[in-house]
Each structure stands twice: as structure tokens, then as C-alpha cells.
């Protein structure tokens, strides 16, 4: 390993690997800071859920740190990390029986069998998408020609997006994709250094406008910008194509925009929203990265870790609350905007985060926004949110105890104490990682203050029983032992990922809901003291 100006150089893969095996925390810090965001975006592309994707990446770094001394890497560390995240995601998909929607079955098979196992692999996928887009483009224009003939020159009102700025080259493929359902809405190929996308949408959509450049060597470069599309005449503007970059959809709101799509009131509202939110989400992402790094950087004792977390988390919480308030303010200032309806759908999506008053306010605003496609969906979400608001009463569940007897959750929830409920499974790495932290809370508070219940989502009873023996959890163990019991729990608490930790107050209200045991600890300390 070389040393320049007092700083260790970890660009050398062999030196980095040696430093990791030697337990050099600086090497692990460098590796985490260098690849965490890229791996997170990569996992998001596979899982389509930020919370699950973060779990996959954190579990990868946790296991790498745990076995660093016996680390065997037969390729680059970069490829090793991508392959590890890939394997975590695929295993998670198989275990959850998740149905992931891609462009079609052929591309889905191609995606899982050939793609995403190296950092270079996404370029292969982009090449495949370009090939399909060019084909779709030909079909699109053939269909347009038929429509023009059959309509005798009449054309339905819709959107048109034109682009003619420095750096565009003939043959580049332009694609307009909905971020809400991943459908490709329109494509074009640059000709005479300009493009034009046309179509009609029934409802305004959050979209990703992508530019693909495939050079003579076969290398694909992708550029993109985000927009909120309606049936308007629009123009994409950029100083130069080279000034643009590819921004992953999960980082879209916190990345600086290098191009704009202008034209119409909705686009002005979108950029007003984006510009108000950008610095707040940037601060929140930085604070989140600082908190996440605690799990992998530094050889902390449990007490030291808690002190560091207690110092860093309030900064993340304050940043997220500021971003949330900015969203609420935008909605209040634009009560008739289709963009506000889109934001409302995001705010109502997470259970136990909004107060009853906020749910009522958002529902009232939504009901007056004209959007025949999105509005029924949002009102349905609001109906669910009315029962899963912050401070709502817990819902009883039918479960199975270790003896095979059918029991009720309410049998273990007592009105004179707080009750911690941990939904988990033996195959879930983040769940197993959280168990020692749950045990710490169990030991800190007596049973008159805090009761603890673990509810397993394992499909097979032997898997559950084996994990119970391995973890030696001294508190109440229950099992969602049938598909009906699992579905009932998922519906009651809108569980789409585990671990899910609930804190039930003595009055039966939900005082906390989320996957993070450290945030749960802070909540319990708030009510029961340290």
C-alpha cells in the first residue's frame, strides 16, 4: 500500500483487500463510502423498494465486515460486492415469492440469468433495452401511419416533447418511461440532431426521459432527466448533452438536474416542487448515510454505538421532517394540482406516519383535484390510512403458539404496560441482526414496563423452531403458521417487508412502527426512560 501526503491509497485492489483482512477500519470506511450509494441504487433497480434495497446492501457490508479476515475474492472487490448484493436480492425475491414486473417475460429471464451479477452488467441490460426501443420505435411509427390514414388527417390532442440541443447525435435513442408503472410511453431516434416524442396520456404521470448513446465500440452511455408529464407541448433544454448524467430513479429528488423539460403550468409546478425539496433531501441523504455507516465503520461497544446513534439520528430525523413539511406546504399552496395528488399518494402510503388530522386534510384536498385516473386510487389509499394513522389502535391477530394451539395477539397485550411486537423470519438477515437489540430492550426493562412478542413469518415450522433454538429468545414466541394468518397480519399492519417492529402503548395505540431497532429504542426511552 502506498502512502501519499499522509493518506493511504486504497485504489489498488490488492492493497485494499490486504488492509481489509488486516482489520484496517480505514479500508472498510473507504469501501463503504465509495460503493454504498451505487450498490443501493443497484439493489433498488432489482427490488423496486428502497427499504428492502437498503437492507440488502447493509446486510452485504455487515457480512463482509464479519468475515473480513477469511475473505476470499477471486475477482475485483467491486464485482464481489455487486454479486453479493445480487445474490441477496434474488434470495429475497425467491423467499418472498415476489413478482417483479419488467418489460416482458423474455427480458425478465434475460435480466435474472445474464444480468446484474457484475457492475458492467447493467450496460448489457441497457443495450438490450435500446435494441427493443428501436424495434418499438419502428412499430410505433407504423401504427401512427395507420392511425393517420384511418382518421383522415384528424389527430387526438396529446403531448409532444421536442429536443434540439448541443451534443445530440443522429441515431441516439430517446425513451419516455413512466416511473409509476415502468411502461415505455414513447420512443424516437435522433435525426438531424433533434427528436420529437408524441403520445396521449389519460392522467399526468411522473416520467423519466432517457437518452441512449451507443458508440462504435459498443459502449452504451445513458443520460436522463425527470418530469411530470401532461398533454402539453413541451421542450427539453440542456446546455450540452455532456453536461447531463444518468441519475437513478431512487436518487432523482436529491440529485442536481442538468436538463429541464419546459412548457405548461404543470412543469413549472414540478420544478418549483423539486427546487424546494432538493436541498432538504440532500441534507437528509447525507444524514442517513452517516447513520447507516455506524453499522460498518468503527469497532464500537453497544454503549458507544448507542451514544453515536443518539447523536446522529436526530439530525436525520430533523432533515426528514423538514422535507416532509415542505411537501405538505406545496400541497397546501397548490390544492388543485395533479402534482399535489401524486405527492399525497406518497404521503399516505406508509402506515402510522400521518396523524388522523393530516389524513383528513390530505383526503379533503385530494377530493377536489380533477384526475379521474389517479383520484380513485388515492381515495382508496386514504380509506386505509384512516385506520393506520399515527396513534391508531392495534389490530388483533389470530396466530399459532409453539404447541400448535391457535391464540390471539390480544392475549399477550396487557393494558398496564408497553408491548413490543417483532415480525420476523429465520431467513431474514436484518431480522436476525435486530434480535440482539430487541433482547437488550427486553433485559433493560422489567415485565411490568415492557412485554416482548416475536411473530415469525416462516413458511415451515421446523425453520422457525430451529431459529428459536439458535437465537435463544426468552420472550413470547408466536407463528403466523398459515397463509391466511400471514395475509391477515400483512393487511392489518400493511407489512411489505420485515423486520417490522411495533410498539403498542398501554392504551392499545401504536406508538412506533418501523424496521429499525435503534429508532425503536429511542421511542421506548422516550416513554420509559433510560
Short mmCIF file of C-alpha atoms in Angstrom, two decimals:
data_model
loop_
_atom_site.label_atom_id
_atom_site.label_comp_id
_atom_site.label_asym_id
_atom_site.label_seq_id
_atom_site.Cartn_x
_atom_site.Cartn_y
_atom_site.Cartn_z
CA UNK A 1 0.00 0.00 0.00
CA UNK A 2 1.37 3.38 -0.92
CA UNK A 3 1.06 6.48 1.15
CA UNK A 4 0.79 9.99 -0.25
CA UNK A 5 0.58 13.16 1.81
CA UNK A 6 -0.21 11.05 4.87
CA UNK A 7 -3.22 9.43 3.21
CA UNK A 8 -3.46 5.72 2.46
CA UNK A 9 -4.27 4.84 -1.16
CA UNK A 10 -6.94 2.14 -1.45
CA UNK A 11 -7.32 2.38 -5.24
CA UNK A 12 -5.03 -0.65 -5.50
CA UNK A 13 -7.39 -3.64 -5.20
CA UNK A 14 -4.77 -5.96 -3.69
CA UNK A 15 -3.75 -3.37 -1.12
CA UNK A 16 -7.38 -2.74 -0.22
CA UNK A 17 -8.07 -6.45 0.19
CA UNK A 18 -4.98 -6.87 2.37
CA UNK A 19 -5.99 -3.90 4.53
CA UNK A 20 -9.49 -5.35 4.99
CA UNK A 21 -8.11 -8.72 6.02
CA UNK A 22 -5.81 -6.98 8.46
CA UNK A 23 -8.81 -5.31 10.07
CA UNK A 24 -7.91 -1.78 8.95
CA UNK A 25 -11.08 0.19 9.63
CA UNK A 26 -9.93 2.96 7.26
CA UNK A 27 -10.10 0.46 4.39
CA UNK A 28 -13.63 -0.53 5.30
CA UNK A 29 -14.63 3.13 5.65
CA UNK A 30 -13.22 3.86 2.19
CA UNK A 31 -15.01 0.85 0.67
CA UNK A 32 -18.33 1.78 2.30
CA UNK A 33 -18.15 5.44 1.26
CA UNK A 34 -17.09 4.52 -2.28
CA UNK A 35 -19.77 1.93 -3.07
CA UNK A 36 -22.74 2.29 -0.73
CA UNK A 37 -24.78 4.71 -2.87
CA UNK A 38 -24.04 2.79 -6.09
CA UNK A 39 -24.98 -0.53 -4.52
CA UNK A 40 -28.12 0.97 -3.02
CA UNK A 41 -29.24 2.27 -6.41
CA UNK A 42 -28.37 -1.13 -7.92
CA UNK A 43 -30.44 -3.01 -5.31
CA UNK A 44 -33.31 -0.56 -5.81
CA UNK A 45 -33.30 -1.41 -9.52
CA UNK A 46 -33.88 -5.08 -8.63
CA UNK A 47 -36.17 -4.84 -5.60
CA UNK A 48 -38.15 -1.70 -6.51
CA UNK A 49 -38.47 -0.90 -2.76
CA UNK A 50 -35.99 1.42 -1.05
CA UNK A 51 -36.39 -0.07 2.42
CA UNK A 52 -35.72 -3.62 1.26
CA UNK A 53 -32.87 -2.49 -1.01
CA UNK A 54 -31.16 -0.72 1.91
CA UNK A 55 -31.47 -3.90 3.97
CA UNK A 56 -29.82 -5.93 1.20
CA UNK A 57 -26.85 -3.57 0.92
CA UNK A 58 -26.38 -3.18 4.66
CA UNK A 59 -26.50 -6.96 5.11
CA UNK A 60 -23.82 -7.30 2.41
CA UNK A 61 -21.46 -4.88 4.19
CA UNK A 62 -22.23 -6.44 7.57
CA UNK A 63 -21.27 -9.92 6.36
CA UNK A 64 -18.20 -8.59 4.56
CA UNK A 65 -17.01 -6.94 7.78
CA UNK A 66 -17.79 -10.05 9.85
CA UNK A 67 -15.71 -12.37 7.66
CA UNK A 68 -13.07 -9.89 6.52
CA UNK A 69 -10.17 -11.93 7.93
CA UNK A 70 -11.07 -15.02 5.87
CA UNK A 71 -12.16 -13.03 2.82
CA UNK A 72 -11.72 -14.91 -0.46
CA UNK A 73 -12.24 -12.75 -3.53
CA UNK A 74 -11.39 -14.19 -6.94
CA UNK A 75 -12.34 -11.04 -8.87
CA UNK A 76 -12.34 -7.34 -8.05
CA UNK A 77 -13.88 -6.20 -4.77
CA UNK A 78 -16.30 -4.10 -6.81
CA UNK A 79 -17.55 -7.17 -8.69
CA UNK A 80 -17.64 -9.13 -5.42
CA UNK A 81 -19.90 -6.50 -3.80
CA UNK A 82 -22.26 -6.34 -6.79
CA UNK A 83 -22.52 -10.13 -6.94
CA UNK A 84 -23.17 -10.30 -3.18
CA UNK A 85 -25.96 -7.72 -3.38
CA UNK A 86 -27.37 -9.52 -6.41
CA UNK A 87 -27.46 -12.83 -4.52
CA UNK A 88 -29.09 -11.22 -1.50
CA UNK A 89 -31.79 -9.68 -3.69
CA UNK A 90 -32.51 -12.85 -5.66
CA UNK A 91 -32.77 -14.89 -2.45
CA UNK A 92 -35.11 -12.29 -1.00
CA UNK A 93 -37.30 -12.40 -4.10
CA UNK A 94 -37.48 -16.19 -4.02
CA UNK A 95 -38.30 -16.29 -0.33
CA UNK A 96 -40.96 -13.65 -0.53
CA UNK A 97 -42.41 -15.10 -3.71
CA UNK A 98 -42.25 -11.56 -5.06
CA UNK A 99 -43.49 -10.85 -8.56
CA UNK A 100 -41.22 -8.28 -10.14
CA UNK A 101 -42.60 -6.59 -13.24
CA UNK A 102 -40.14 -5.93 -16.05
CA UNK A 103 -40.67 -5.11 -19.71
CA UNK A 104 -41.72 -8.66 -20.62
CA UNK A 105 -41.02 -12.28 -19.67
CA UNK A 106 -38.18 -12.67 -22.16
CA UNK A 107 -36.35 -9.63 -20.82
CA UNK A 108 -37.09 -10.70 -17.23
CA UNK A 109 -35.45 -14.08 -17.85
CA UNK A 110 -32.54 -12.32 -19.55
CA UNK A 111 -32.31 -9.92 -16.58
CA UNK A 112 -32.01 -12.62 -13.92
CA UNK A 113 -29.98 -15.20 -15.82
CA UNK A 114 -27.42 -12.96 -17.51
CA UNK A 115 -27.56 -9.52 -15.93
CA UNK A 116 -26.84 -7.75 -12.65
CA UNK A 117 -24.04 -10.00 -11.45
CA UNK A 118 -21.22 -7.54 -12.24
CA UNK A 119 -21.03 -3.74 -12.22
CA UNK A 120 -20.66 -3.82 -16.01
CA UNK A 121 -23.79 -5.91 -16.43
CA UNK A 122 -26.24 -3.02 -16.31
CA UNK A 123 -24.65 -1.76 -19.53
CA UNK A 124 -25.63 -5.04 -21.17
CA UNK A 125 -29.19 -4.54 -19.99
CA UNK A 126 -29.18 -1.02 -21.40
CA UNK A 127 -28.00 -2.37 -24.76
CA UNK A 128 -30.87 -4.85 -24.70
CA UNK A 129 -33.34 -2.10 -23.87
CA UNK A 130 -32.00 0.04 -26.71
CA UNK A 131 -32.49 -2.83 -29.16
CA UNK A 132 -36.07 -3.21 -28.02
CA UNK A 133 -36.71 0.53 -28.06
CA UNK A 134 -35.51 0.80 -31.66
CA UNK A 135 -37.86 -2.05 -32.59
CA UNK A 136 -40.72 -0.45 -30.64
CA UNK A 137 -39.95 2.85 -32.32
CA UNK A 138 -40.47 1.27 -35.77
CA UNK A 139 -43.70 -0.33 -34.64
CA UNK A 140 -44.81 2.96 -33.10
CA UNK A 141 -44.38 4.95 -36.30
CA UNK A 142 -46.01 2.23 -38.38
CA UNK A 143 -49.01 2.35 -36.03
CA UNK A 144 -49.07 6.15 -36.21
CA UNK A 145 -49.13 5.99 -40.01
CA UNK A 146 -52.10 3.64 -39.91
CA UNK A 147 -53.92 5.89 -37.45
CA UNK A 148 -53.34 8.96 -39.60
CA UNK A 149 -54.75 7.18 -42.62
CA UNK A 150 -57.77 5.84 -40.77
CA UNK A 151 -58.52 9.17 -39.11
CA UNK A 152 -58.45 11.06 -42.41
CA UNK A 153 -55.99 13.58 -41.10
CA UNK A 154 -57.58 14.11 -37.67
CA UNK A 155 -55.29 13.77 -34.63
CA UNK A 156 -56.26 13.41 -30.94
CA UNK A 157 -54.95 16.05 -28.56
CA UNK A 158 -51.93 14.83 -26.58
CA UNK A 159 -48.38 15.70 -25.61
CA UNK A 160 -45.36 16.48 -27.74
CA UNK A 161 -41.80 16.74 -26.37
CA UNK A 162 -39.16 18.20 -28.66
CA UNK A 163 -35.41 18.32 -28.15
CA UNK A 164 -32.72 20.11 -30.16
CA UNK A 165 -29.70 21.00 -28.06
CA UNK A 166 -25.89 20.66 -28.41
CA UNK A 167 -24.49 17.14 -28.16
CA UNK A 168 -27.41 15.24 -29.69
CA UNK A 169 -26.21 12.89 -32.43
CA UNK A 170 -28.17 11.11 -35.12
CA UNK A 171 -29.03 7.55 -34.15
CA UNK A 172 -29.34 8.17 -30.41
CA UNK A 173 -32.44 6.54 -28.93
CA UNK A 174 -34.84 8.65 -26.85
CA UNK A 175 -37.25 6.90 -24.49
CA UNK A 176 -40.03 8.29 -22.31
CA UNK A 177 -40.84 5.93 -19.46
CA UNK A 178 -43.47 6.16 -16.73
CA UNK A 179 -41.90 5.94 -13.27
CA UNK A 180 -45.20 4.73 -11.89
CA UNK A 181 -45.70 1.55 -13.91
CA UNK A 182 -42.40 1.32 -15.87
CA UNK A 183 -44.26 1.40 -19.20
CA UNK A 184 -42.46 2.94 -22.18
CA UNK A 185 -44.79 5.72 -23.34
CA UNK A 186 -42.95 6.89 -26.45
CA UNK A 187 -39.64 6.48 -28.28
CA UNK A 188 -37.79 8.26 -31.07
CA UNK A 189 -34.42 8.16 -32.79
CA UNK A 190 -32.46 11.39 -33.14
CA UNK A 191 -32.45 12.63 -36.74
CA UNK A 192 -30.89 15.89 -37.91
CA UNK A 193 -29.75 16.32 -34.29
CA UNK A 194 -33.27 16.61 -32.89
CA UNK A 195 -36.07 14.38 -31.61
CA UNK A 196 -39.80 14.52 -31.09
CA UNK A 197 -41.90 12.35 -28.76
CA UNK A 198 -45.67 12.23 -29.20
CA UNK A 199 -48.49 10.49 -27.41
CA UNK A 200 -51.53 10.84 -25.22
CA UNK A 201 -51.93 10.06 -21.52
CA UNK A 202 -55.17 9.72 -19.59
CA UNK A 203 -53.65 11.15 -16.41
CA UNK A 204 -50.48 13.15 -15.57
CA UNK A 205 -47.53 10.86 -14.89
CA UNK A 206 -44.15 11.12 -13.20
CA UNK A 207 -41.75 10.20 -16.01
CA UNK A 208 -38.12 9.52 -16.83
CA UNK A 209 -36.86 10.85 -20.18
CA UNK A 210 -33.79 8.83 -21.20
CA UNK A 211 -31.20 9.32 -23.93
CA UNK A 212 -29.15 6.29 -25.00
CA UNK A 213 -25.89 6.69 -26.94
CA UNK A 214 -24.38 3.51 -28.36
CA UNK A 215 -20.92 4.29 -29.80
CA UNK A 216 -19.00 2.33 -32.44
CA UNK A 217 -17.18 0.27 -29.78
CA UNK A 218 -20.49 -0.97 -28.38
CA UNK A 219 -20.24 1.11 -25.21
CA UNK A 220 -23.58 2.49 -24.04
CA UNK A 221 -23.88 5.83 -22.27
CA UNK A 222 -27.16 6.84 -20.71
CA UNK A 223 -28.41 10.31 -19.79
CA UNK A 224 -31.76 11.23 -18.27
CA UNK A 225 -33.97 13.84 -16.69
CA UNK A 226 -37.26 13.64 -14.79
CA UNK A 227 -40.53 15.41 -15.44
CA UNK A 228 -44.24 15.38 -14.62
CA UNK A 229 -45.95 14.75 -17.93
CA UNK A 230 -49.33 16.01 -19.07
CA UNK A 231 -50.86 16.56 -22.51
CA UNK A 232 -48.91 19.74 -23.32
CA UNK A 233 -46.40 20.99 -25.86
CA UNK A 234 -43.02 20.66 -24.17
CA UNK A 235 -39.35 21.28 -24.94
CA UNK A 236 -36.33 19.60 -23.40
CA UNK A 237 -33.43 22.01 -22.82
CA UNK A 238 -29.81 21.39 -21.81
CA UNK A 239 -26.57 23.36 -22.14
CA UNK A 240 -24.98 20.28 -23.75
CA UNK A 241 -25.57 16.54 -23.62
CA UNK A 242 -22.19 16.13 -21.91
CA UNK A 243 -23.41 18.31 -19.04
CA UNK A 244 -26.06 15.67 -18.27
CA UNK A 245 -25.65 12.41 -16.38
CA UNK A 246 -27.65 9.32 -15.51
CA UNK A 247 -29.44 9.68 -12.18
CA UNK A 248 -31.02 6.55 -10.73
CA UNK A 249 -34.77 6.92 -10.08
CA UNK A 250 -34.35 6.38 -6.35
CA UNK A 251 -31.96 9.33 -6.16
CA UNK A 252 -33.92 11.58 -8.52
CA UNK A 253 -35.23 14.08 -5.97
CA UNK A 254 -31.85 14.60 -4.31
CA UNK A 255 -29.68 14.94 -7.44
CA UNK A 256 -29.00 18.23 -9.20
CA UNK A 257 -30.86 18.47 -12.50
CA UNK A 258 -28.76 19.20 -15.60
CA UNK A 259 -31.66 19.45 -18.05
CA UNK A 260 -35.21 20.74 -17.95
CA UNK A 261 -38.43 19.99 -19.77
CA UNK A 262 -40.33 23.26 -20.12
CA UNK A 263 -43.81 24.22 -21.26
CA UNK A 264 -47.11 24.41 -19.40
CA UNK A 265 -48.11 25.14 -15.82
CA UNK A 266 -47.55 21.59 -14.56
CA UNK A 267 -43.84 21.63 -15.47
CA UNK A 268 -43.39 24.96 -13.68
CA UNK A 269 -45.03 23.47 -10.60
CA UNK A 270 -42.81 20.38 -10.83
CA UNK A 271 -39.60 22.44 -10.83
CA UNK A 272 -40.91 24.65 -8.04
CA UNK A 273 -41.50 21.49 -6.00
CA UNK A 274 -38.14 19.98 -6.95
CA UNK A 275 -36.17 23.11 -6.12
CA UNK A 276 -37.83 23.49 -2.71
CA UNK A 277 -37.17 19.86 -1.85
CA UNK A 278 -33.69 19.35 -3.33
CA UNK A 279 -31.53 20.90 -0.54
CA UNK A 280 -33.67 19.30 2.18
CA UNK A 281 -33.44 15.80 0.71
CA UNK A 282 -29.72 16.28 0.10
CA UNK A 283 -29.26 17.00 3.79
CA UNK A 284 -31.48 14.04 4.71
CA UNK A 285 -29.50 11.67 2.49
CA UNK A 286 -26.21 12.80 3.98
CA UNK A 287 -27.56 12.37 7.50
CA UNK A 288 -28.90 8.92 6.56
CA UNK A 289 -25.50 7.88 5.18
CA UNK A 290 -23.85 8.97 8.44
CA UNK A 291 -26.29 6.90 10.47
CA UNK A 292 -26.00 3.85 8.20
CA UNK A 293 -22.21 3.91 8.36
CA UNK A 294 -22.31 3.23 12.10
CA UNK A 295 -23.15 -0.41 11.39
CA UNK A 296 -19.93 -0.96 9.47
CA UNK A 297 -17.40 1.65 10.48
CA UNK A 298 -15.80 1.69 13.90
CA UNK A 299 -15.42 -1.07 16.45
CA UNK A 300 -17.98 0.31 18.88
CA UNK A 301 -19.19 -1.27 22.08
CA UNK A 302 -23.01 -1.38 22.33
CA UNK A 303 -22.91 1.61 24.66
CA UNK A 304 -20.65 3.60 22.34
CA UNK A 305 -22.81 2.71 19.34
CA UNK A 306 -25.96 3.91 21.11
CA UNK A 307 -24.29 7.20 22.03
CA UNK A 308 -23.19 7.77 18.42
CA UNK A 309 -26.63 6.86 17.11
CA UNK A 310 -28.31 9.15 19.62
CA UNK A 311 -26.05 11.95 18.39
CA UNK A 312 -26.58 11.38 14.64
CA UNK A 313 -30.18 10.20 14.31
CA UNK A 314 -31.87 13.44 15.47
CA UNK A 315 -30.10 15.23 12.58
CA UNK A 316 -31.55 12.74 10.11
CA UNK A 317 -34.97 12.99 11.74
CA UNK A 318 -34.92 16.80 11.61
CA UNK A 319 -33.92 16.74 7.92
CA UNK A 320 -36.67 14.25 7.03
CA UNK A 321 -39.25 16.27 8.97
CA UNK A 322 -38.21 19.43 7.12
CA UNK A 323 -38.62 17.64 3.76
CA UNK A 324 -41.99 16.29 4.85
CA UNK A 325 -43.18 19.74 5.89
CA UNK A 326 -42.05 21.13 2.51
CA UNK A 327 -44.22 18.53 0.78
CA UNK A 328 -47.20 19.44 2.94
CA UNK A 329 -46.69 23.15 2.25
CA UNK A 330 -46.53 22.58 -1.50
CA UNK A 331 -49.82 20.64 -1.38
CA UNK A 332 -51.50 23.38 0.64
CA UNK A 333 -50.26 26.05 -1.77
CA UNK A 334 -51.32 24.03 -4.85
CA UNK A 335 -54.60 22.39 -3.75
CA UNK A 336 -55.81 21.77 -7.32
CA UNK A 337 -52.59 20.50 -8.89
CA UNK A 338 -52.28 16.94 -10.27
CA UNK A 339 -48.74 17.00 -8.87
CA UNK A 340 -50.17 17.54 -5.38
CA UNK A 341 -52.34 14.46 -5.85
CA UNK A 342 -49.23 12.46 -6.75
CA UNK A 343 -47.42 13.71 -3.62
CA UNK A 344 -50.47 12.91 -1.47
CA UNK A 345 -50.35 9.32 -2.72
CA UNK A 346 -46.74 9.09 -1.47
CA UNK A 347 -47.56 10.62 1.91
CA UNK A 348 -50.47 8.26 2.53
CA UNK A 349 -48.53 5.15 1.51
CA UNK A 350 -46.64 4.49 4.77
CA UNK A 351 -48.66 3.25 7.76
CA UNK A 352 -48.69 5.03 11.13
CA UNK A 353 -46.75 8.07 9.86
CA UNK A 354 -49.53 10.63 9.45
CA UNK A 355 -51.80 11.92 12.18
CA UNK A 356 -55.56 11.49 11.88
CA UNK A 357 -55.85 15.23 11.20
CA UNK A 358 -53.26 15.06 8.41
CA UNK A 359 -55.03 12.11 6.78
CA UNK A 360 -58.28 14.08 6.90
CA UNK A 361 -56.63 17.22 5.45
CA UNK A 362 -54.91 15.31 2.63
CA UNK A 363 -58.09 13.43 1.77
CA UNK A 364 -60.07 16.66 1.62
CA UNK A 365 -57.54 18.32 -0.70
CA UNK A 366 -57.31 15.23 -2.91
CA UNK A 367 -61.06 15.00 -3.35
CA UNK A 368 -61.11 18.39 -5.13
CA UNK A 369 -58.34 17.60 -7.65
CA UNK A 370 -59.54 16.68 -11.11
CA UNK A 371 -57.87 13.43 -12.13
CA UNK A 372 -60.27 10.62 -12.96
CA UNK A 373 -57.46 8.02 -13.10
CA UNK A 374 -55.37 8.78 -10.00
CA UNK A 375 -58.07 10.15 -7.70
CA UNK A 376 -59.90 6.82 -7.09
CA UNK A 377 -56.57 5.19 -6.24
CA UNK A 378 -55.66 7.93 -3.77
CA UNK A 379 -59.08 7.84 -2.11
CA UNK A 380 -58.69 4.10 -1.65
CA UNK A 381 -55.30 4.69 -0.01
CA UNK A 382 -56.90 7.34 2.20
CA UNK A 383 -59.51 4.83 3.32
CA UNK A 384 -56.72 2.52 4.51
CA UNK A 385 -54.82 5.42 6.10
CA UNK A 386 -57.89 6.27 8.21
CA UNK A 387 -57.30 3.05 10.16
CA UNK A 388 -53.47 3.12 10.09
CA UNK A 389 -52.82 6.70 11.23
CA UNK A 390 -50.26 7.71 13.85
CA UNK A 391 -51.61 6.62 17.22
CA UNK A 392 -54.27 4.25 15.82
CA UNK A 393 -55.32 1.26 17.94
CA UNK A 394 -53.60 -2.05 17.30
CA UNK A 395 -55.50 -4.79 15.47
CA UNK A 396 -55.89 -8.25 16.91
CA UNK A 397 -54.48 -11.25 15.06
CA UNK A 398 -55.04 -14.99 15.12
CA UNK A 399 -51.69 -16.79 15.47
CA UNK A 400 -50.14 -20.13 16.43
CA UNK A 401 -48.09 -20.82 19.57
CA UNK A 402 -45.14 -23.27 19.80
CA UNK A 403 -47.51 -26.05 20.92
CA UNK A 404 -49.59 -25.67 17.77
CA UNK A 405 -52.52 -24.04 19.55
CA UNK A 406 -54.41 -21.15 17.97
CA UNK A 407 -54.08 -17.98 20.07
CA UNK A 408 -54.87 -14.26 19.81
CA UNK A 409 -52.35 -11.44 19.90
CA UNK A 410 -54.60 -9.69 22.41
CA UNK A 411 -53.91 -12.47 24.95
CA UNK A 412 -50.36 -11.12 25.29
CA UNK A 413 -51.04 -7.38 25.13
CA UNK A 414 -51.70 -6.00 28.62
CA UNK A 415 -53.24 -2.58 29.38
CA UNK A 416 -50.74 -1.77 32.13
CA UNK A 417 -47.53 -1.89 30.07
CA UNK A 418 -45.98 -1.27 26.66
CA UNK A 419 -45.74 -4.24 24.28
CA UNK A 420 -43.03 -4.68 21.64
CA UNK A 421 -44.07 -6.85 18.68
CA UNK A 422 -41.37 -8.08 16.30
CA UNK A 423 -42.46 -9.55 12.93
CA UNK A 424 -39.52 -11.59 11.63
CA UNK A 425 -38.42 -14.79 9.84
CA UNK A 426 -35.49 -17.19 10.14
CA UNK A 427 -34.27 -16.44 6.59
CA UNK A 428 -34.29 -12.65 7.04
CA UNK A 429 -30.77 -11.36 7.72
CA UNK A 430 -31.82 -7.91 9.00
CA UNK A 431 -34.34 -9.62 11.29
CA UNK A 432 -31.67 -11.80 12.88
CA UNK A 433 -29.38 -8.78 13.15
CA UNK A 434 -32.11 -6.93 15.09
CA UNK A 435 -32.73 -9.71 17.63
CA UNK A 436 -29.82 -8.82 19.97
CA UNK A 437 -31.08 -5.24 20.07
CA UNK A 438 -34.59 -6.46 20.95
CA UNK A 439 -33.04 -8.68 23.63
CA UNK A 440 -31.20 -5.69 25.07
CA UNK A 441 -34.53 -3.87 25.49
CA UNK A 442 -36.12 -6.99 26.97
CA UNK A 443 -33.38 -7.18 29.62
CA UNK A 444 -33.31 -3.45 30.37
CA UNK A 445 -36.98 -3.10 31.33
CA UNK A 446 -38.94 -5.36 33.65
CA UNK A 447 -42.14 -7.11 32.56
CA UNK A 448 -44.34 -4.58 34.34
CA UNK A 449 -42.98 -1.95 31.94
CA UNK A 450 -42.39 -3.79 28.67
CA UNK A 451 -43.60 -7.06 27.20
CA UNK A 452 -42.00 -8.54 24.07
CA UNK A 453 -43.59 -10.79 21.43
CA UNK A 454 -41.92 -12.19 18.31
CA UNK A 455 -44.15 -13.32 15.43
CA UNK A 456 -42.49 -15.45 12.75
CA UNK A 457 -43.44 -15.36 9.08
CA UNK A 458 -41.57 -18.61 8.36
CA UNK A 459 -43.44 -20.86 5.95
CA UNK A 460 -42.16 -24.06 7.58
CA UNK A 461 -42.45 -24.75 11.28
CA UNK A 462 -39.07 -26.57 11.52
CA UNK A 463 -37.32 -23.44 10.19
CA UNK A 464 -38.99 -21.38 12.89
CA UNK A 465 -38.17 -23.91 15.62
CA UNK A 466 -34.53 -24.16 14.53
CA UNK A 467 -34.13 -20.37 14.58
CA UNK A 468 -35.73 -20.11 18.03
CA UNK A 469 -33.18 -22.59 19.39
CA UNK A 470 -30.31 -20.73 17.76
CA UNK A 471 -31.38 -17.28 18.97
CA UNK A 472 -32.47 -18.41 22.47
CA UNK A 473 -35.09 -15.67 22.76
CA UNK A 474 -36.60 -15.79 26.28
CA UNK A 475 -39.76 -13.86 25.43
CA UNK A 476 -43.09 -14.93 23.89
CA UNK A 477 -42.76 -16.66 20.50
CA UNK A 478 -45.70 -16.91 18.10
CA UNK A 479 -46.02 -18.05 14.50
CA UNK A 480 -48.14 -16.92 11.57
CA UNK A 481 -48.49 -20.59 10.73
CA UNK A 482 -50.73 -20.43 7.68
CA UNK A 483 -51.05 -18.32 4.56
CA UNK A 484 -54.28 -16.90 5.99
CA UNK A 485 -52.53 -15.81 9.20
CA UNK A 486 -49.64 -14.22 7.29
CA UNK A 487 -52.02 -12.38 4.96
CA UNK A 488 -54.11 -11.15 7.87
CA UNK A 489 -51.02 -9.73 9.61
CA UNK A 490 -49.75 -8.10 6.42
CA UNK A 491 -53.12 -6.49 5.77
CA UNK A 492 -53.69 -5.39 9.36
CA UNK A 493 -50.38 -3.52 9.58
CA UNK A 494 -49.56 -3.06 5.87
CA UNK A 495 -46.40 -5.13 6.18
CA UNK A 496 -44.47 -5.29 2.90
CA UNK A 497 -41.07 -6.03 4.41
CA UNK A 498 -39.54 -7.41 7.59
CA UNK A 499 -38.39 -6.84 10.22
CA UNK A 500 -41.41 -4.80 11.24
CA UNK A 501 -41.27 -3.61 14.84
CA UNK A 502 -44.38 -2.32 16.60
CA UNK A 503 -44.66 -0.67 19.99
CA UNK A 504 -48.15 -0.86 21.49
CA UNK A 505 -48.87 1.64 24.26
CA UNK A 506 -50.86 0.70 27.40
CA UNK A 507 -53.99 2.26 25.86
CA UNK A 508 -53.66 -0.01 22.80
CA UNK A 509 -52.40 2.69 20.41
CA UNK A 510 -49.44 2.17 18.07
CA UNK A 511 -46.57 4.26 19.44
CA UNK A 512 -44.00 3.08 16.88
CA UNK A 513 -43.92 1.18 13.59
CA UNK A 514 -40.80 0.57 11.51
CA UNK A 515 -37.87 -1.72 10.74
CA UNK A 516 -35.12 -0.02 12.75
CA UNK A 517 -34.48 -1.31 16.30
CA UNK A 518 -32.33 1.70 17.17
CA UNK A 519 -35.15 4.14 16.43
CA UNK A 520 -37.45 1.83 18.40
CA UNK A 521 -35.05 2.08 21.34
CA UNK A 522 -35.21 5.88 21.27
CA UNK A 523 -39.02 5.71 21.24
CA UNK A 524 -39.11 3.34 24.22
CA UNK A 525 -36.64 5.53 26.13
CA UNK A 526 -38.91 8.49 25.46
CA UNK A 527 -41.78 6.75 27.26
CA UNK A 528 -39.98 4.58 29.82
CA UNK A 529 -36.72 6.45 30.34
CA UNK A 530 -33.20 5.12 30.00
#
